Short mmCIF file of the C-alpha atoms (twelve columns), coordinates in Angstrom:
data_MODEL
# 
_entry.id   MODEL 
# 
loop_
_atom_site.group_PDB 
_atom_site.id 
_atom_site.type_symbol 
_atom_site.label_atom_id 
_atom_site.label_alt_id 
_atom_site.label_comp_id 
_atom_site.label_asym_id 
_atom_site.label_seq_id 
_atom_site.Cartn_x 
_atom_site.Cartn_y 
_atom_site.Cartn_z 
_atom_site.pdbx_PDB_model_num 
ATOM 1   C CA . MET A 1   122.205 77.759  113.439 1 
ATOM 2   C CA . ILE A 2   123.603 79.111  110.143 1 
ATOM 3   C CA . GLN A 3   126.682 77.089  110.625 1 
ATOM 4   C CA . GLU A 4   124.870 73.894  111.627 1 
ATOM 5   C CA . ALA A 5   122.605 74.339  108.376 1 
ATOM 6   C CA . LYS A 6   125.829 74.579  106.273 1 
ATOM 7   C CA . ALA A 7   127.438 71.544  107.874 1 
ATOM 8   C CA . THR A 8   124.436 69.484  107.355 1 
ATOM 9   C CA . LEU A 9   124.101 70.450  103.833 1 
ATOM 10  C CA . HIS A 10  127.804 69.678  103.209 1 
ATOM 11  C CA . LYS A 11  127.447 66.177  104.502 1 
ATOM 12  C CA . ALA A 12  125.113 65.414  101.694 1 
ATOM 13  C CA . PHE A 13  126.235 67.847  99.000  1 
ATOM 14  C CA . LYS A 14  129.538 69.426  97.965  1 
ATOM 15  C CA . ILE A 15  129.134 73.031  98.479  1 
ATOM 16  C CA . LYS A 16  131.199 76.131  98.828  1 
ATOM 17  C CA . ASP A 17  130.565 79.142  101.073 1 
ATOM 18  C CA . LEU A 18  130.727 82.154  98.948  1 
ATOM 19  C CA . GLY A 19  130.179 84.644  101.782 1 
ATOM 20  C CA . ASN A 20  127.554 87.208  101.852 1 
ATOM 21  C CA . LEU A 21  125.368 87.384  99.024  1 
ATOM 22  C CA . LYS A 22  126.260 90.140  96.515  1 
ATOM 23  C CA . TYR A 23  124.827 88.999  93.111  1 
ATOM 24  C CA . PHE A 24  122.494 86.431  92.100  1 
ATOM 25  C CA . LEU A 25  120.673 85.865  88.740  1 
ATOM 26  C CA . GLY A 26  121.188 89.485  87.820  1 
ATOM 27  C CA . VAL A 27  119.950 91.100  91.189  1 
ATOM 28  C CA . GLU A 28  122.416 93.025  93.014  1 
ATOM 29  C CA . VAL A 29  122.494 93.028  96.728  1 
ATOM 30  C CA . CYS A 30  123.982 96.059  98.540  1 
ATOM 31  C CA . ARG A 31  124.047 96.141  102.460 1 
ATOM 32  C CA . SER A 32  124.363 99.420  104.565 1 
ATOM 33  C CA . GLY A 33  123.161 100.752 107.840 1 
ATOM 34  C CA . LYS A 34  119.828 101.579 106.491 1 
ATOM 35  C CA . GLY A 35  119.157 98.030  105.180 1 
ATOM 36  C CA . ILE A 36  119.696 95.905  102.118 1 
ATOM 37  C CA . LEU A 37  119.013 97.394  98.656  1 
ATOM 38  C CA . LEU A 38  117.891 94.902  95.946  1 
ATOM 39  C CA . CYS A 39  118.626 96.297  92.419  1 
ATOM 40  C CA . GLN A 40  119.312 95.095  88.668  1 
ATOM 41  C CA . ARG A 41  121.643 97.963  87.564  1 
ATOM 42  C CA . LYS A 42  124.049 95.803  85.772  1 
ATOM 43  C CA . TYR A 43  121.021 93.841  84.134  1 
ATOM 44  C CA . ALA A 44  119.493 97.243  83.132  1 
ATOM 45  C CA . LEU A 45  122.786 98.560  81.582  1 
ATOM 46  C CA . GLU A 46  123.220 95.372  79.648  1 
ATOM 47  C CA . LEU A 47  119.547 95.630  78.096  1 
ATOM 48  C CA . ILE A 48  120.260 99.302  77.270  1 
ATOM 49  C CA . ALA A 49  123.405 98.287  75.523  1 
ATOM 50  C CA . GLU A 50  122.014 95.431  73.707  1 
ATOM 51  C CA . LEU A 51  119.200 97.636  72.231  1 
ATOM 52  C CA . GLY A 52  121.562 100.335 71.148  1 
ATOM 53  C CA . LEU A 53  120.054 102.804 73.378  1 
ATOM 54  C CA . ALA A 54  122.921 104.031 75.195  1 
ATOM 55  C CA . GLY A 55  122.960 107.338 73.493  1 
ATOM 56  C CA . ALA A 56  119.231 107.772 73.457  1 
ATOM 57  C CA . LYS A 57  117.468 110.445 75.459  1 
ATOM 58  C CA . PRO A 58  115.988 109.180 78.715  1 
ATOM 59  C CA . THR A 59  112.417 109.732 79.551  1 
ATOM 60  C CA . ILE A 60  110.857 110.628 82.839  1 
ATOM 61  C CA . THR A 61  107.756 108.458 82.678  1 
ATOM 62  C CA . PRO A 62  107.647 104.773 81.467  1 
ATOM 63  C CA . MET A 63  104.442 105.376 79.159  1 
ATOM 64  C CA . GLU A 64  103.177 108.320 77.402  1 
ATOM 65  C CA . GLN A 65  100.284 110.039 79.351  1 
ATOM 66  C CA . ASN A 66  96.896  108.741 78.380  1 
ATOM 67  C CA . LYS A 67  98.423  106.475 75.821  1 
ATOM 68  C CA . ARG A 68  95.986  103.589 75.033  1 
ATOM 69  C CA . LEU A 69  97.731  100.684 73.125  1 
ATOM 70  C CA . THR A 70  95.372  98.684  71.049  1 
ATOM 71  C CA . THR A 71  95.334  96.032  68.328  1 
ATOM 72  C CA . VAL A 72  94.295  98.914  65.853  1 
ATOM 73  C CA . GLU A 73  95.807  102.366 65.877  1 
ATOM 74  C CA . TYR A 74  93.589  105.427 64.980  1 
ATOM 75  C CA . ASN A 75  94.733  108.973 64.498  1 
ATOM 76  C CA . GLU A 76  93.006  112.035 65.926  1 
ATOM 77  C CA . HIS A 77  90.516  112.217 63.048  1 
ATOM 78  C CA . CYS A 78  89.300  108.730 63.838  1 
ATOM 79  C CA . HIS A 79  90.716  107.294 60.500  1 
ATOM 80  C CA . LEU A 80  92.746  104.014 60.496  1 
ATOM 81  C CA . GLU A 81  96.510  104.967 60.843  1 
ATOM 82  C CA . GLY A 82  99.401  102.832 59.425  1 
ATOM 83  C CA . ASP A 83  100.874 100.692 62.189  1 
ATOM 84  C CA . PRO A 84  102.260 97.603  60.588  1 
ATOM 85  C CA . THR A 85  102.704 94.413  62.571  1 
ATOM 86  C CA . LEU A 86  106.098 93.561  63.366  1 
ATOM 87  C CA . LYS A 87  107.981 90.928  61.133  1 
ATOM 88  C CA . ASP A 88  110.326 90.153  64.094  1 
ATOM 89  C CA . VAL A 89  107.785 88.990  66.665  1 
ATOM 90  C CA . SER A 90  110.227 86.945  68.717  1 
ATOM 91  C CA . GLY A 91  112.481 90.065  69.227  1 
ATOM 92  C CA . TYR A 92  109.463 91.905  70.778  1 
ATOM 93  C CA . GLN A 93  108.732 88.783  72.991  1 
ATOM 94  C CA . ARG A 94  112.056 88.668  74.076  1 
ATOM 95  C CA . LEU A 95  112.307 92.269  74.945  1 
ATOM 96  C CA . VAL A 96  109.022 92.089  77.004  1 
ATOM 97  C CA . GLY A 97  110.378 88.947  78.551  1 
ATOM 98  C CA . LYS A 98  113.474 90.844  79.804  1 
ATOM 99  C CA . LEU A 99  111.361 93.797  80.900  1 
ATOM 100 C CA . LEU A 100 109.188 91.368  83.077  1 
ATOM 101 C CA . TYR A 101 112.240 90.094  84.724  1 
ATOM 102 C CA . LEU A 102 113.336 93.619  85.451  1 
ATOM 103 C CA . THR A 103 110.080 94.175  87.424  1 
ATOM 104 C CA . LEU A 104 111.596 91.955  90.164  1 
ATOM 105 C CA . THR A 105 112.986 95.144  91.615  1 
ATOM 106 C CA . ARG A 106 111.192 97.700  89.682  1 
ATOM 107 C CA . PRO A 107 107.521 97.989  90.724  1 
ATOM 108 C CA . ASP A 108 107.571 101.396 88.827  1 
ATOM 109 C CA . ILE A 109 107.325 99.719  85.451  1 
ATOM 110 C CA . ALA A 110 104.904 96.894  86.256  1 
ATOM 111 C CA . TYR A 111 101.960 98.552  84.880  1 
ATOM 112 C CA . SER A 112 103.836 99.458  81.662  1 
ATOM 113 C CA . VAL A 113 105.090 95.905  81.105  1 
ATOM 114 C CA . GLN A 114 101.720 94.320  81.959  1 
ATOM 115 C CA . THR A 115 100.150 96.511  79.151  1 
ATOM 116 C CA . LEU A 116 103.017 95.596  76.661  1 
ATOM 117 C CA . SER A 117 102.650 91.746  77.472  1 
ATOM 118 C CA . GLN A 118 99.142  91.942  76.106  1 
ATOM 119 C CA . PHE A 119 100.347 91.990  72.448  1 
ATOM 120 C CA . MET A 120 102.844 89.216  72.384  1 
ATOM 121 C CA . GLN A 121 101.001 87.348  69.578  1 
ATOM 122 C CA . ALA A 122 100.930 90.206  66.966  1 
ATOM 123 C CA . PRO A 123 102.923 93.184  68.230  1 
ATOM 124 C CA . LYS A 124 102.738 96.492  66.136  1 
ATOM 125 C CA . GLN A 125 105.271 99.036  65.609  1 
ATOM 126 C CA . SER A 126 103.544 101.396 68.243  1 
ATOM 127 C CA . HIS A 127 103.929 98.471  70.706  1 
ATOM 128 C CA . LEU A 128 107.613 98.265  70.160  1 
ATOM 129 C CA . GLU A 129 108.092 101.956 70.319  1 
ATOM 130 C CA . ALA A 130 106.273 101.780 73.789  1 
ATOM 131 C CA . ALA A 131 108.798 99.119  74.908  1 
ATOM 132 C CA . TYR A 132 111.849 101.106 73.824  1 
ATOM 133 C CA . ARG A 133 110.213 104.001 75.897  1 
ATOM 134 C CA . VAL A 134 110.169 102.001 78.965  1 
ATOM 135 C CA . VAL A 135 113.879 101.126 78.371  1 
ATOM 136 C CA . ARG A 136 114.480 104.691 78.057  1 
ATOM 137 C CA . TYR A 137 112.736 105.364 81.317  1 
ATOM 138 C CA . VAL A 138 114.835 102.721 82.878  1 
ATOM 139 C CA . LYS A 139 117.817 104.383 81.485  1 
ATOM 140 C CA . ASN A 140 116.995 107.833 83.423  1 
ATOM 141 C CA . GLU A 141 117.524 105.739 86.751  1 
ATOM 142 C CA . HIS A 142 119.073 102.526 86.175  1 
ATOM 143 C CA . GLY A 143 120.114 102.041 89.830  1 
ATOM 144 C CA . LEU A 144 116.612 102.195 91.457  1 
ATOM 145 C CA . GLY A 145 115.834 99.088  93.516  1 
ATOM 146 C CA . ILE A 146 113.831 97.803  96.561  1 
ATOM 147 C CA . LEU A 147 115.213 98.751  99.962  1 
ATOM 148 C CA . MET A 148 114.615 96.132  102.579 1 
ATOM 149 C CA . ASN A 149 114.541 98.538  105.589 1 
ATOM 150 C CA . ALA A 150 116.830 97.792  108.618 1 
ATOM 151 C CA . VAL A 151 114.161 99.653  110.876 1 
ATOM 152 C CA . GLY A 152 110.700 98.642  110.935 1 
ATOM 153 C CA . ASP A 153 108.019 97.079  112.977 1 
ATOM 154 C CA . MET A 154 105.708 94.062  112.329 1 
ATOM 155 C CA . THR A 155 102.972 95.906  110.762 1 
ATOM 156 C CA . LEU A 156 101.566 94.665  107.421 1 
ATOM 157 C CA . ASN A 157 100.151 97.507  105.312 1 
ATOM 158 C CA . ALA A 158 98.468  97.101  101.701 1 
ATOM 159 C CA . TYR A 159 97.311  99.661  99.229  1 
ATOM 160 C CA . CYS A 160 95.206  99.074  96.249  1 
ATOM 161 C CA . ASP A 161 93.684  100.865 93.170  1 
ATOM 162 C CA . ALA A 162 91.820  100.217 90.013  1 
ATOM 163 C CA . ASP A 163 91.842  101.743 86.593  1 
ATOM 164 C CA . TRP A 164 88.506  101.449 84.944  1 
ATOM 165 C CA . PRO A 165 88.216  100.417 82.207  1 
ATOM 166 C CA . SER A 166 91.886  100.525 81.258  1 
ATOM 167 C CA . CYS A 167 91.927  98.108  78.402  1 
ATOM 168 C CA . SER A 168 90.607  99.390  75.194  1 
ATOM 169 C CA . ASN A 169 90.199  96.123  73.535  1 
ATOM 170 C CA . SER A 170 88.263  94.109  76.307  1 
ATOM 171 C CA . ARG A 171 87.074  97.102  78.246  1 
ATOM 172 C CA . LYS A 172 88.272  95.444  81.440  1 
ATOM 173 C CA . SER A 173 89.825  97.278  84.314  1 
ATOM 174 C CA . VAL A 174 93.348  96.876  85.615  1 
ATOM 175 C CA . THR A 175 94.163  96.186  89.585  1 
ATOM 176 C CA . GLY A 176 97.288  97.698  91.131  1 
ATOM 177 C CA . TYR A 177 98.383  96.938  94.660  1 
ATOM 178 C CA . LEU A 178 101.427 96.618  96.808  1 
ATOM 179 C CA . VAL A 179 102.063 95.148  100.206 1 
ATOM 180 C CA . LYS A 180 104.688 96.529  102.669 1 
ATOM 181 C CA . PHE A 181 106.047 94.889  105.684 1 
ATOM 182 C CA . GLY A 182 107.468 97.055  108.474 1 
ATOM 183 C CA . GLY A 183 107.916 99.716  105.765 1 
ATOM 184 C CA . SER A 184 109.597 97.326  103.236 1 
ATOM 185 C CA . LEU A 185 107.962 96.467  99.979  1 
ATOM 186 C CA . ILE A 186 107.275 92.816  99.741  1 
ATOM 187 C CA . SER A 187 104.867 92.204  97.237  1 
ATOM 188 C CA . TRP A 188 103.218 94.323  94.160  1 
ATOM 189 C CA . LYS A 189 101.183 93.484  91.184  1 
ATOM 190 C CA . SER A 190 99.629  95.063  88.043  1 
ATOM 191 C CA . LYS A 191 97.035  92.760  86.536  1 
ATOM 192 C CA . LYS A 192 93.866  93.041  84.376  1 
ATOM 193 C CA . GLN A 193 90.671  91.978  85.910  1 
ATOM 194 C CA . THR A 194 89.089  88.699  84.536  1 
ATOM 195 C CA . THR A 195 85.542  90.241  83.979  1 
ATOM 196 C CA . VAL A 196 84.219  93.577  82.792  1 
ATOM 197 C CA . ALA A 197 83.208  95.896  85.602  1 
ATOM 198 C CA . ARG A 198 79.900  97.794  85.076  1 
ATOM 199 C CA . SER A 199 80.991  100.709 87.356  1 
ATOM 200 C CA . SER A 200 84.256  102.075 88.810  1 
ATOM 201 C CA . ALA A 201 83.037  100.909 92.202  1 
ATOM 202 C CA . GLU A 202 82.767  97.432  91.177  1 
ATOM 203 C CA . SER A 203 86.409  97.519  89.702  1 
ATOM 204 C CA . GLU A 204 87.534  99.037  93.080  1 
ATOM 205 C CA . TYR A 205 85.927  96.229  95.053  1 
ATOM 206 C CA . ARG A 206 87.566  93.611  92.787  1 
ATOM 207 C CA . SER A 207 90.934  95.255  93.272  1 
ATOM 208 C CA . MET A 208 90.339  95.036  96.937  1 
ATOM 209 C CA . ALA A 209 89.435  91.398  96.856  1 
ATOM 210 C CA . LEU A 210 92.498  90.520  95.187  1 
ATOM 211 C CA . THR A 211 94.630  92.464  97.455  1 
ATOM 212 C CA . ILE A 212 93.133  90.668  100.572 1 
ATOM 213 C CA . SER A 213 93.661  87.258  98.862  1 
ATOM 214 C CA . GLU A 214 97.229  88.128  98.642  1 
ATOM 215 C CA . LEU A 215 97.357  89.134  102.254 1 
ATOM 216 C CA . ILE A 216 95.717  85.941  103.350 1 
# 
Protein backbone atom coordinates (compact mmCIF):
# COMPACT_ATOMS: atom_id res chain seq x y z
CA MET A 1 0.00 0.00 0.00
CA ILE A 2 2.91 2.35 0.76
CA GLN A 3 4.48 1.68 -2.61
CA GLU A 4 1.13 2.21 -4.38
CA ALA A 5 0.69 5.54 -2.59
CA LYS A 6 4.18 6.64 -3.64
CA ALA A 7 3.53 5.60 -7.24
CA THR A 8 0.25 7.52 -7.31
CA LEU A 9 1.90 10.66 -5.95
CA HIS A 10 4.81 10.31 -8.38
CA LYS A 11 2.41 10.42 -11.33
CA ALA A 12 1.24 13.89 -10.32
CA PHE A 13 4.30 15.32 -8.55
CA LYS A 14 8.05 14.93 -8.83
CA ILE A 15 8.99 13.35 -5.52
CA LYS A 16 12.06 11.72 -4.05
CA ASP A 17 11.99 8.83 -1.59
CA LEU A 18 14.29 9.78 1.32
CA GLY A 19 13.77 6.50 3.17
CA ASN A 20 12.79 6.24 6.81
CA LEU A 21 12.09 9.54 8.54
CA LYS A 22 15.01 10.69 10.69
CA TYR A 23 14.74 14.47 10.95
CA PHE A 24 11.97 16.92 10.06
CA LEU A 25 11.57 20.60 11.00
CA GLY A 26 13.77 20.30 14.08
CA VAL A 27 12.23 17.03 15.28
CA GLU A 28 14.51 14.00 15.45
CA VAL A 29 13.04 10.53 14.97
CA CYS A 30 14.91 7.58 16.52
CA ARG A 31 13.69 3.99 16.14
CA SER A 32 14.42 1.06 18.44
CA GLY A 33 12.80 -2.10 19.70
CA LYS A 34 11.00 -0.09 22.38
CA GLY A 35 9.32 2.20 19.85
CA ILE A 36 9.86 5.56 18.19
CA LEU A 37 11.42 8.43 20.13
CA LEU A 38 10.59 11.97 19.04
CA CYS A 39 12.93 14.64 20.42
CA GLN A 40 14.35 18.08 19.58
CA ARG A 41 17.88 17.66 20.90
CA LYS A 42 19.58 19.53 18.07
CA TYR A 43 16.98 22.33 18.20
CA ALA A 44 17.46 22.66 21.97
CA LEU A 45 21.27 22.79 21.72
CA GLU A 46 21.06 25.46 19.02
CA LEU A 47 18.75 27.55 21.23
CA ILE A 48 21.13 27.23 24.19
CA ALA A 49 24.11 28.26 22.06
CA GLU A 50 22.20 31.17 20.50
CA LEU A 51 21.42 32.61 23.95
CA GLY A 52 25.01 32.14 25.12
CA LEU A 53 23.96 29.77 27.91
CA ALA A 54 26.26 26.88 26.96
CA GLY A 55 28.33 27.52 30.09
CA ALA A 56 25.40 28.36 32.35
CA LYS A 57 24.50 26.18 35.31
CA PRO A 58 21.49 23.98 34.51
CA THR A 59 18.42 23.89 36.76
CA ILE A 60 16.33 20.91 37.80
CA THR A 61 12.97 22.72 37.57
CA PRO A 62 11.65 24.92 34.72
CA MET A 63 10.24 27.53 37.13
CA GLU A 64 11.05 28.66 40.63
CA GLN A 65 8.73 27.07 43.18
CA ASN A 66 5.74 29.27 44.11
CA LYS A 67 6.96 31.92 41.65
CA ARG A 68 4.11 34.22 40.59
CA LEU A 69 4.95 36.27 37.54
CA THR A 70 2.83 39.41 37.26
CA THR A 71 2.81 42.70 35.40
CA VAL A 72 3.96 44.37 38.65
CA GLU A 73 6.64 42.92 40.92
CA TYR A 74 6.62 43.36 44.71
CA ASN A 75 9.31 42.49 47.22
CA GLU A 76 8.80 40.58 50.49
CA HIS A 77 7.78 43.76 52.32
CA CYS A 78 5.04 44.52 49.74
CA HIS A 79 6.84 47.52 48.31
CA LEU A 80 7.08 48.13 44.58
CA GLU A 81 10.30 46.62 43.35
CA GLY A 82 12.36 47.77 40.40
CA ASP A 83 11.53 45.55 37.45
CA PRO A 84 12.01 47.54 34.25
CA THR A 85 10.17 46.78 31.05
CA LEU A 86 12.43 45.28 28.40
CA LYS A 87 13.56 47.56 25.60
CA ASP A 88 13.95 44.64 23.20
CA VAL A 89 10.41 43.27 23.29
CA SER A 90 10.87 41.37 20.04
CA GLY A 91 13.78 39.41 21.51
CA TYR A 92 11.59 38.13 24.33
CA GLN A 93 8.81 37.30 21.89
CA ARG A 94 11.17 35.29 19.67
CA LEU A 95 12.50 33.39 22.68
CA VAL A 96 9.02 32.45 23.90
CA GLY A 97 8.06 31.48 20.35
CA LYS A 98 11.02 29.09 20.16
CA LEU A 99 10.12 27.64 23.54
CA LEU A 100 6.55 27.12 22.31
CA TYR A 101 7.89 25.09 19.40
CA LEU A 102 9.98 23.06 21.84
CA THR A 103 6.81 21.99 23.65
CA LEU A 104 6.06 19.77 20.62
CA THR A 105 8.12 17.07 22.33
CA ARG A 106 8.55 18.58 25.82
CA PRO A 107 5.26 18.57 27.78
CA ASP A 108 7.30 19.16 30.95
CA ILE A 109 7.76 22.84 30.03
CA ALA A 110 4.20 23.43 28.78
CA TYR A 111 3.02 25.16 31.97
CA SER A 112 6.08 27.42 32.19
CA VAL A 113 5.88 28.49 28.54
CA GLN A 114 2.12 29.07 28.85
CA THR A 115 2.84 31.41 31.77
CA LEU A 116 5.61 33.28 29.92
CA SER A 117 3.45 33.76 26.83
CA GLN A 118 1.02 35.93 28.84
CA PHE A 119 3.55 38.79 28.93
CA MET A 120 4.34 39.13 25.23
CA GLN A 121 3.10 42.74 24.94
CA ALA A 122 5.17 44.34 27.71
CA PRO A 123 7.65 41.83 29.15
CA LYS A 124 9.77 42.80 32.15
CA GLN A 125 13.22 41.78 33.27
CA SER A 126 11.79 39.17 35.64
CA HIS A 127 9.94 37.54 32.75
CA LEU A 128 13.13 37.31 30.68
CA GLU A 129 15.01 35.78 33.62
CA ALA A 130 12.21 33.22 34.01
CA ALA A 131 12.47 32.39 30.29
CA TYR A 132 16.23 31.89 30.65
CA ARG A 133 15.57 29.55 33.55
CA VAL A 134 13.40 27.38 31.29
CA VAL A 135 16.28 27.20 28.79
CA ARG A 136 18.70 26.24 31.57
CA TYR A 137 16.24 23.53 32.60
CA VAL A 138 16.19 22.21 29.02
CA LYS A 139 20.01 22.25 29.10
CA ASN A 140 19.92 19.82 32.02
CA GLU A 141 18.26 17.12 29.85
CA HIS A 142 18.29 18.36 26.26
CA GLY A 143 17.63 14.89 24.83
CA LEU A 144 14.27 14.26 26.49
CA GLY A 145 11.38 13.54 24.16
CA ILE A 146 8.19 11.59 23.53
CA LEU A 147 8.31 7.79 23.19
CA MET A 148 5.69 6.23 20.92
CA ASN A 149 5.69 2.81 22.60
CA ALA A 150 5.91 -0.25 20.36
CA VAL A 151 4.01 -2.29 22.95
CA GLY A 152 0.54 -1.15 23.95
CA ASP A 153 -3.17 -1.73 23.71
CA MET A 154 -6.03 0.28 22.27
CA THR A 155 -6.87 1.91 25.61
CA LEU A 156 -7.34 5.67 25.74
CA ASN A 157 -6.52 7.27 29.10
CA ALA A 158 -6.73 10.93 30.09
CA TYR A 159 -5.56 12.80 33.19
CA CYS A 160 -6.39 16.38 34.15
CA ASP A 161 -5.88 18.86 36.96
CA ALA A 162 -6.44 22.52 37.73
CA ASP A 163 -4.37 25.14 39.56
CA TRP A 164 -6.80 27.48 41.37
CA PRO A 165 -6.38 30.46 40.98
CA SER A 166 -3.00 30.41 39.32
CA CYS A 167 -2.89 33.73 37.46
CA SER A 168 -2.06 36.60 39.82
CA ASN A 169 -3.29 39.20 37.33
CA SER A 170 -6.74 37.84 36.42
CA ARG A 171 -7.27 35.30 39.26
CA LYS A 172 -8.10 32.69 36.64
CA SER A 173 -7.21 29.05 37.07
CA VAL A 174 -4.99 27.00 34.78
CA THR A 175 -6.05 23.68 33.28
CA GLY A 176 -3.54 20.94 32.59
CA TYR A 177 -4.30 17.63 30.89
CA LEU A 178 -2.63 14.80 29.03
CA VAL A 179 -4.00 11.96 26.91
CA LYS A 180 -2.29 8.60 26.44
CA PHE A 181 -3.16 6.00 23.82
CA GLY A 182 -1.83 2.54 24.56
CA GLY A 183 0.80 3.96 26.88
CA SER A 184 1.99 6.59 24.41
CA LEU A 185 1.48 10.30 25.05
CA ILE A 186 -0.49 11.78 22.14
CA SER A 187 -1.98 15.04 23.45
CA TRP A 188 -1.34 17.52 26.27
CA LYS A 189 -2.08 21.14 27.13
CA SER A 190 -1.61 23.79 29.79
CA LYS A 191 -4.18 26.57 29.33
CA LYS A 192 -5.64 29.40 31.38
CA GLN A 193 -9.38 29.05 31.89
CA THR A 194 -11.63 31.63 30.23
CA THR A 195 -13.58 32.59 33.35
CA VAL A 196 -12.81 33.08 37.05
CA ALA A 197 -13.74 30.03 39.14
CA ARG A 198 -15.33 30.76 42.51
CA SER A 199 -14.01 27.56 44.06
CA SER A 200 -11.37 24.92 43.48
CA ALA A 201 -14.12 22.39 42.71
CA GLU A 202 -15.46 24.61 39.93
CA SER A 203 -12.00 24.93 38.38
CA GLU A 204 -11.58 21.14 38.54
CA TYR A 205 -14.90 20.60 36.73
CA ARG A 206 -13.89 23.07 34.02
CA SER A 207 -10.63 21.18 33.64
CA MET A 208 -12.54 17.92 33.23
CA ALA A 209 -14.86 19.51 30.66
CA LEU A 210 -11.93 20.69 28.53
CA THR A 211 -10.30 17.26 28.74
CA ILE A 212 -13.54 15.49 27.70
CA SER A 213 -13.85 17.88 24.75
CA GLU A 214 -10.37 16.89 23.64
CA LEU A 215 -11.24 13.19 23.96
CA ILE A 216 -14.41 13.59 21.92
